[in-house]
Short mmCIF file of C-alpha atoms in Angstrom, two decimals:
data_model
loop_
_atom_site.label_atom_id
_atom_site.label_comp_id
_atom_site.label_asym_id
_atom_site.label_seq_id
_atom_site.Cartn_x
_atom_site.Cartn_y
_atom_site.Cartn_z
CA MET A 24 116.64 -187.90 166.64
CA SER A 25 119.95 -186.29 166.33
CA ALA A 26 118.50 -183.57 163.91
CA PHE A 27 121.01 -184.77 161.33
CA LYS A 28 123.91 -183.89 163.53
CA LEU A 29 127.21 -185.90 163.63
CA GLU A 30 129.30 -184.05 166.27
CA GLY A 31 132.11 -186.21 167.68
CA GLN A 32 132.28 -188.37 164.75
CA ALA A 33 135.18 -188.72 162.26
CA ALA A 34 134.41 -189.27 158.44
CA ILE A 35 136.53 -190.15 155.43
CA VAL A 36 135.42 -188.95 152.08
CA THR A 37 137.44 -190.42 149.20
CA GLY A 38 137.07 -188.27 146.05
CA GLY A 39 136.37 -185.34 148.37
CA ALA A 40 138.01 -182.68 146.40
CA SER A 41 135.39 -182.58 143.65
CA GLY A 42 131.92 -183.34 142.57
CA ILE A 43 129.60 -185.39 144.76
CA GLY A 44 132.59 -186.13 147.11
CA LEU A 45 133.14 -182.34 147.52
CA ALA A 46 129.30 -181.75 148.25
CA THR A 47 129.37 -184.60 150.71
CA ALA A 48 132.35 -183.48 152.57
CA GLN A 49 130.63 -180.06 152.95
CA THR A 50 127.48 -181.60 154.05
CA LEU A 51 129.10 -183.70 156.69
CA ALA A 52 131.19 -180.63 157.82
CA ASP A 53 128.12 -178.70 158.25
CA ALA A 54 126.45 -181.70 160.25
CA GLY A 55 129.39 -181.50 162.71
CA ALA A 56 131.63 -184.14 161.60
CA ALA A 57 135.43 -184.22 161.30
CA VAL A 58 136.16 -184.71 157.73
CA VAL A 59 139.09 -186.27 156.13
CA VAL A 60 139.42 -185.43 152.44
CA ALA A 61 140.94 -188.30 150.61
CA ASP A 62 141.83 -187.51 146.84
CA LEU A 63 144.82 -187.86 144.31
CA ASN A 64 144.44 -184.12 143.42
CA GLU A 65 146.61 -182.49 146.26
CA GLU A 66 146.14 -178.84 145.31
CA ALA A 67 142.16 -179.43 145.14
CA GLY A 68 142.21 -181.66 148.27
CA ALA A 69 144.31 -179.18 150.48
CA HIS A 70 142.04 -176.50 149.22
CA THR A 71 138.95 -178.39 150.19
CA ALA A 72 140.17 -179.10 153.69
CA GLU A 73 141.05 -175.52 154.31
CA ALA A 74 137.66 -174.48 152.97
CA LEU A 75 136.18 -176.88 155.36
CA LYS A 76 137.91 -175.41 158.25
CA GLU A 77 136.67 -171.96 157.28
CA ARG A 78 133.19 -173.40 157.64
CA GLY A 79 134.15 -174.21 161.28
CA ALA A 80 134.85 -177.86 160.83
CA GLU A 81 137.91 -180.13 161.67
CA ALA A 82 139.32 -181.05 158.54
CA LEU A 83 142.37 -182.99 157.07
CA PHE A 84 143.77 -183.83 153.58
CA VAL A 85 145.51 -187.04 152.85
CA ARG A 86 146.48 -187.59 149.40
CA THR A 87 145.28 -191.20 148.47
CA ASP A 88 145.21 -193.49 145.59
CA VAL A 89 142.43 -195.96 146.58
CA ALA A 90 143.78 -198.56 144.06
CA GLU A 91 147.08 -198.77 146.19
CA ALA A 92 146.86 -200.87 149.43
CA ARG A 93 149.69 -198.91 150.91
CA ASP A 94 147.99 -195.57 150.37
CA VAL A 95 144.75 -196.95 151.92
CA GLU A 96 146.55 -198.29 155.02
CA ALA A 97 148.36 -194.92 155.29
CA LEU A 98 145.07 -192.99 155.16
CA ILE A 99 143.55 -195.15 158.00
CA GLU A 100 146.64 -194.67 160.10
CA ALA A 101 146.48 -190.90 159.62
CA VAL A 102 142.88 -190.74 160.55
CA MET A 103 143.22 -192.65 163.70
CA GLU A 104 146.37 -190.83 164.81
CA ARG A 105 144.51 -187.49 164.21
CA PHE A 106 141.06 -188.25 165.59
CA GLY A 107 141.34 -191.56 167.46
CA SER A 108 138.21 -193.24 165.76
CA LEU A 109 136.36 -193.61 162.34
CA GLU A 110 132.70 -193.65 162.30
CA ILE A 111 131.88 -192.84 158.76
CA LEU A 112 133.37 -193.85 155.25
CA MET A 113 132.06 -192.21 152.31
CA HIS A 114 133.88 -194.01 149.27
CA PHE A 115 133.10 -191.92 146.34
CA ALA A 116 136.51 -191.96 144.49
CA GLY A 117 136.17 -193.42 141.04
CA ILE A 118 136.82 -193.07 137.28
CA GLY A 119 134.74 -193.57 134.15
CA LYS A 120 134.93 -193.53 130.40
CA GLU A 121 132.13 -194.10 127.75
CA ILE A 122 133.68 -196.60 125.31
CA LEU A 123 131.85 -199.45 123.33
CA THR A 124 132.68 -203.06 124.41
CA LEU A 125 134.45 -203.94 121.27
CA GLU A 126 136.52 -201.03 121.52
CA THR A 127 137.49 -201.39 125.24
CA THR A 128 141.07 -202.49 125.49
CA LEU A 129 142.29 -204.79 128.31
CA GLU A 130 144.38 -201.72 129.75
CA GLU A 131 141.23 -199.60 129.96
CA TRP A 132 139.20 -202.44 131.40
CA ASN A 133 141.83 -203.15 134.01
CA ARG A 134 142.18 -199.39 134.92
CA ILE A 135 138.62 -198.84 135.57
CA ILE A 136 138.03 -202.10 137.39
CA GLY A 137 141.14 -201.41 139.52
CA VAL A 138 140.03 -198.02 140.65
CA ASN A 139 136.36 -198.46 141.00
CA LEU A 140 136.05 -201.97 142.13
CA THR A 141 139.32 -202.93 143.69
CA GLY A 142 139.64 -199.57 145.19
CA SER A 143 136.28 -199.97 146.88
CA PHE A 144 137.30 -203.41 148.14
CA LEU A 145 140.55 -201.98 149.82
CA MET A 146 138.95 -198.86 151.21
CA MET A 147 135.91 -200.43 152.52
CA GLN A 148 137.89 -203.48 154.02
CA ALA A 149 140.23 -201.10 155.75
CA ALA A 150 137.65 -198.91 157.27
CA GLY A 151 135.47 -201.94 157.93
CA ALA A 152 138.15 -203.51 160.08
CA VAL A 153 138.40 -200.43 162.31
CA MET A 154 134.73 -200.19 162.68
CA VAL A 155 134.07 -203.57 163.45
CA GLU A 156 136.57 -203.54 166.16
CA ALA A 157 134.96 -200.41 167.52
CA GLY A 158 131.47 -201.97 167.39
CA TYR A 159 129.95 -199.16 165.17
CA GLY A 160 130.27 -197.68 161.68
CA ARG A 161 128.58 -196.20 158.52
CA ILE A 162 129.94 -196.97 155.20
CA VAL A 163 128.45 -195.49 152.05
CA SER A 164 129.99 -196.60 148.68
CA MET A 165 129.39 -195.38 145.32
CA SER A 166 127.54 -197.50 142.65
CA SER A 167 125.77 -196.04 139.65
CA VAL A 168 122.56 -196.81 137.71
CA ALA A 169 125.12 -197.93 135.12
CA GLY A 170 125.70 -200.74 137.56
CA LEU A 171 121.91 -201.56 137.74
CA ARG A 172 120.93 -201.28 133.98
CA GLY A 173 122.58 -201.71 130.74
CA GLY A 174 123.92 -198.68 128.82
CA THR A 175 125.94 -198.04 125.70
CA GLY A 176 129.60 -197.81 126.18
CA ARG A 177 129.62 -198.77 129.97
CA ALA A 178 131.16 -202.45 129.81
CA ALA A 179 133.92 -201.71 132.25
CA TYR A 180 132.29 -198.89 134.10
CA GLY A 181 128.92 -200.63 134.54
CA ALA A 182 130.68 -203.86 135.43
CA SER A 183 132.72 -202.11 138.19
CA LYS A 184 129.75 -200.31 139.67
CA GLY A 185 127.64 -203.51 139.54
CA GLY A 186 130.35 -205.11 141.47
CA VAL A 187 130.44 -202.45 143.93
CA ALA A 188 126.65 -202.97 144.76
CA ALA A 189 127.42 -206.75 145.15
CA LEU A 190 130.42 -206.03 147.34
CA THR A 191 128.36 -203.64 149.49
CA ARG A 192 125.76 -206.46 150.09
CA VAL A 193 128.32 -208.89 151.23
CA MET A 194 129.94 -206.53 153.59
CA ALA A 195 126.63 -205.38 154.93
CA VAL A 196 125.67 -209.05 155.93
CA GLU A 197 128.90 -209.88 157.37
CA TRP A 198 129.52 -206.72 159.55
CA ALA A 199 125.80 -206.13 160.60
CA GLN A 200 126.34 -208.05 163.83
CA HIS A 201 129.00 -205.53 164.68
CA GLY A 202 126.87 -202.41 164.40
CA VAL A 203 128.45 -201.53 161.03
CA THR A 204 125.97 -200.68 158.16
CA VAL A 205 127.11 -200.76 154.44
CA ASN A 206 124.85 -199.20 151.84
CA THR A 207 125.51 -197.85 148.44
CA LEU A 208 124.21 -194.92 146.27
CA ALA A 209 123.36 -195.42 142.64
CA PRO A 210 123.20 -192.02 141.13
CA GLY A 211 121.76 -191.21 137.77
CA PRO A 212 123.20 -188.30 135.62
CA ILE A 213 124.62 -185.77 138.08
CA GLU A 214 126.26 -182.65 136.80
CA THR A 215 130.00 -183.18 137.77
CA ALA A 216 133.20 -182.81 135.98
CA LEU A 217 133.48 -186.62 135.33
CA VAL A 218 129.90 -186.54 133.81
CA ARG A 219 130.57 -183.53 131.68
CA GLU A 220 133.52 -185.66 130.31
CA MET A 221 131.76 -188.84 129.68
CA HIS A 222 128.39 -187.55 128.47
CA ASP A 223 128.19 -186.17 125.01
CA GLU A 224 125.25 -184.50 123.59
CA GLU A 225 123.56 -187.78 122.36
CA THR A 226 123.98 -189.08 125.90
CA ARG A 227 122.52 -186.17 127.50
CA ARG A 228 119.42 -186.32 125.18
CA ALA A 229 118.97 -190.00 125.88
CA TYR A 230 119.19 -189.48 129.69
CA LEU A 231 116.68 -186.56 129.67
CA ASP A 232 114.13 -188.67 127.57
CA THR A 233 114.25 -191.35 130.26
CA VAL A 234 114.69 -189.34 133.61
CA PRO A 235 111.15 -188.54 134.82
CA VAL A 236 112.26 -185.27 136.47
CA ASN A 237 113.65 -184.34 133.05
CA ARG A 238 116.99 -182.80 134.36
CA TYR A 239 120.38 -183.72 135.58
CA GLY A 240 120.69 -183.79 139.46
CA ALA A 241 123.06 -181.84 141.49
CA PRO A 242 125.84 -183.18 143.77
CA GLU A 243 124.08 -181.90 146.82
CA GLU A 244 121.19 -183.99 146.15
CA VAL A 245 123.23 -187.06 146.19
CA ALA A 246 125.19 -185.68 149.42
CA ALA A 247 121.79 -185.34 151.22
CA ALA A 248 121.22 -188.89 150.73
CA ALA A 249 124.52 -189.93 151.91
CA LEU A 250 124.16 -187.70 154.99
CA TYR A 251 120.94 -189.84 155.93
CA LEU A 252 122.77 -193.11 155.68
CA ALA A 253 125.64 -191.74 157.86
CA LEU A 254 123.18 -191.02 160.87
CA PRO A 255 123.02 -193.23 163.91
CA GLU A 256 119.36 -193.35 163.41
CA SER A 257 119.82 -195.08 159.99
CA GLY A 258 121.00 -198.28 161.54
CA TYR A 259 118.00 -200.36 160.30
CA ILE A 260 119.02 -199.58 156.65
CA ASN A 261 121.68 -202.01 155.59
CA GLY A 262 122.87 -203.66 152.30
CA VAL A 263 120.61 -201.23 150.25
CA THR A 264 121.37 -199.79 146.70
CA LEU A 265 119.66 -196.55 146.61
CA PRO A 266 119.16 -194.78 143.31
CA VAL A 267 119.46 -191.16 143.37
CA ASP A 268 118.42 -190.68 139.71
CA GLY A 269 115.36 -188.62 139.32
CA GLY A 270 113.24 -191.66 138.81
CA PHE A 271 115.45 -193.24 135.84
CA ASP A 272 115.47 -196.81 137.36
CA ALA A 273 111.62 -196.71 137.96
CA GLY A 274 110.94 -195.35 134.51
CA GLY A 275 109.22 -197.02 131.64
CA VAL A 276 107.14 -195.52 128.69
CA MET A 277 106.80 -191.83 129.55
CA LYS A 278 104.44 -189.26 127.90
CA ARG A 279 105.32 -185.74 128.86
CA GLY A 280 102.94 -182.78 129.00
CA PRO A 281 99.17 -182.46 128.93
CA GLU A 282 99.03 -184.38 125.60
CA GLY A 283 100.46 -187.48 127.25
CA SER A 284 98.52 -187.40 130.44
CA GLY A 285 96.02 -189.98 129.04
CA ALA A 286 92.41 -190.48 129.92
CA THR A 287 91.35 -191.15 133.52
CA ALA A 288 89.09 -194.09 134.06
CA SER A 289 86.57 -194.21 137.07
#
């Protein structure tokens, strides 16, 4: 085993300036990878790259709109020019909005699908082309429990994330013979700026009632799962949608506390 080390590997983290992306960029850097932070927020992205360098990592920031093909192409070119290879893609850039189906405008639908699903296609396709040619790669995309189960106000967001999971499976099948694995994470409620914007008090109560561990997750907990899927030793895990959700997807009827423990039959 490499003891969770990634020395000599170059990684792109889209959405790497905040939230889960930031935690993942830090985790990969600590594991020895050279990290390219791709984000629309220039100030936060540049700051993140500098902070990674202070941790002893090679790091680069490239402003990137993942929904724009030209930006994606420029990002890949910058990585190859700087590092000469690309072994890891963590594609975590995305947007979300909680809005009821009957209130969702076509403009809102197209924007969310464009960034979350079309952006995933563009980014993963471009990185996959480099990895297939090299004969090795690890791609981790970002789905959501909203893409696995129905949720109020998640018509566009849930559809985009369900599409990411499907896209991941197709790419995993097509590229497996070339040494490239493609998996996706499906976080539940994670304390990030996006979630704080999307989740009102009612949403939070609803999640805490249905998450067995009875709390929101931390970005670092998702980053740990991402790190594992980036390792060379994870090569037999392919096309998987991995919930990182405190048991939300597994849950059914739950009774909490001693009064809900029930009787034990022998």
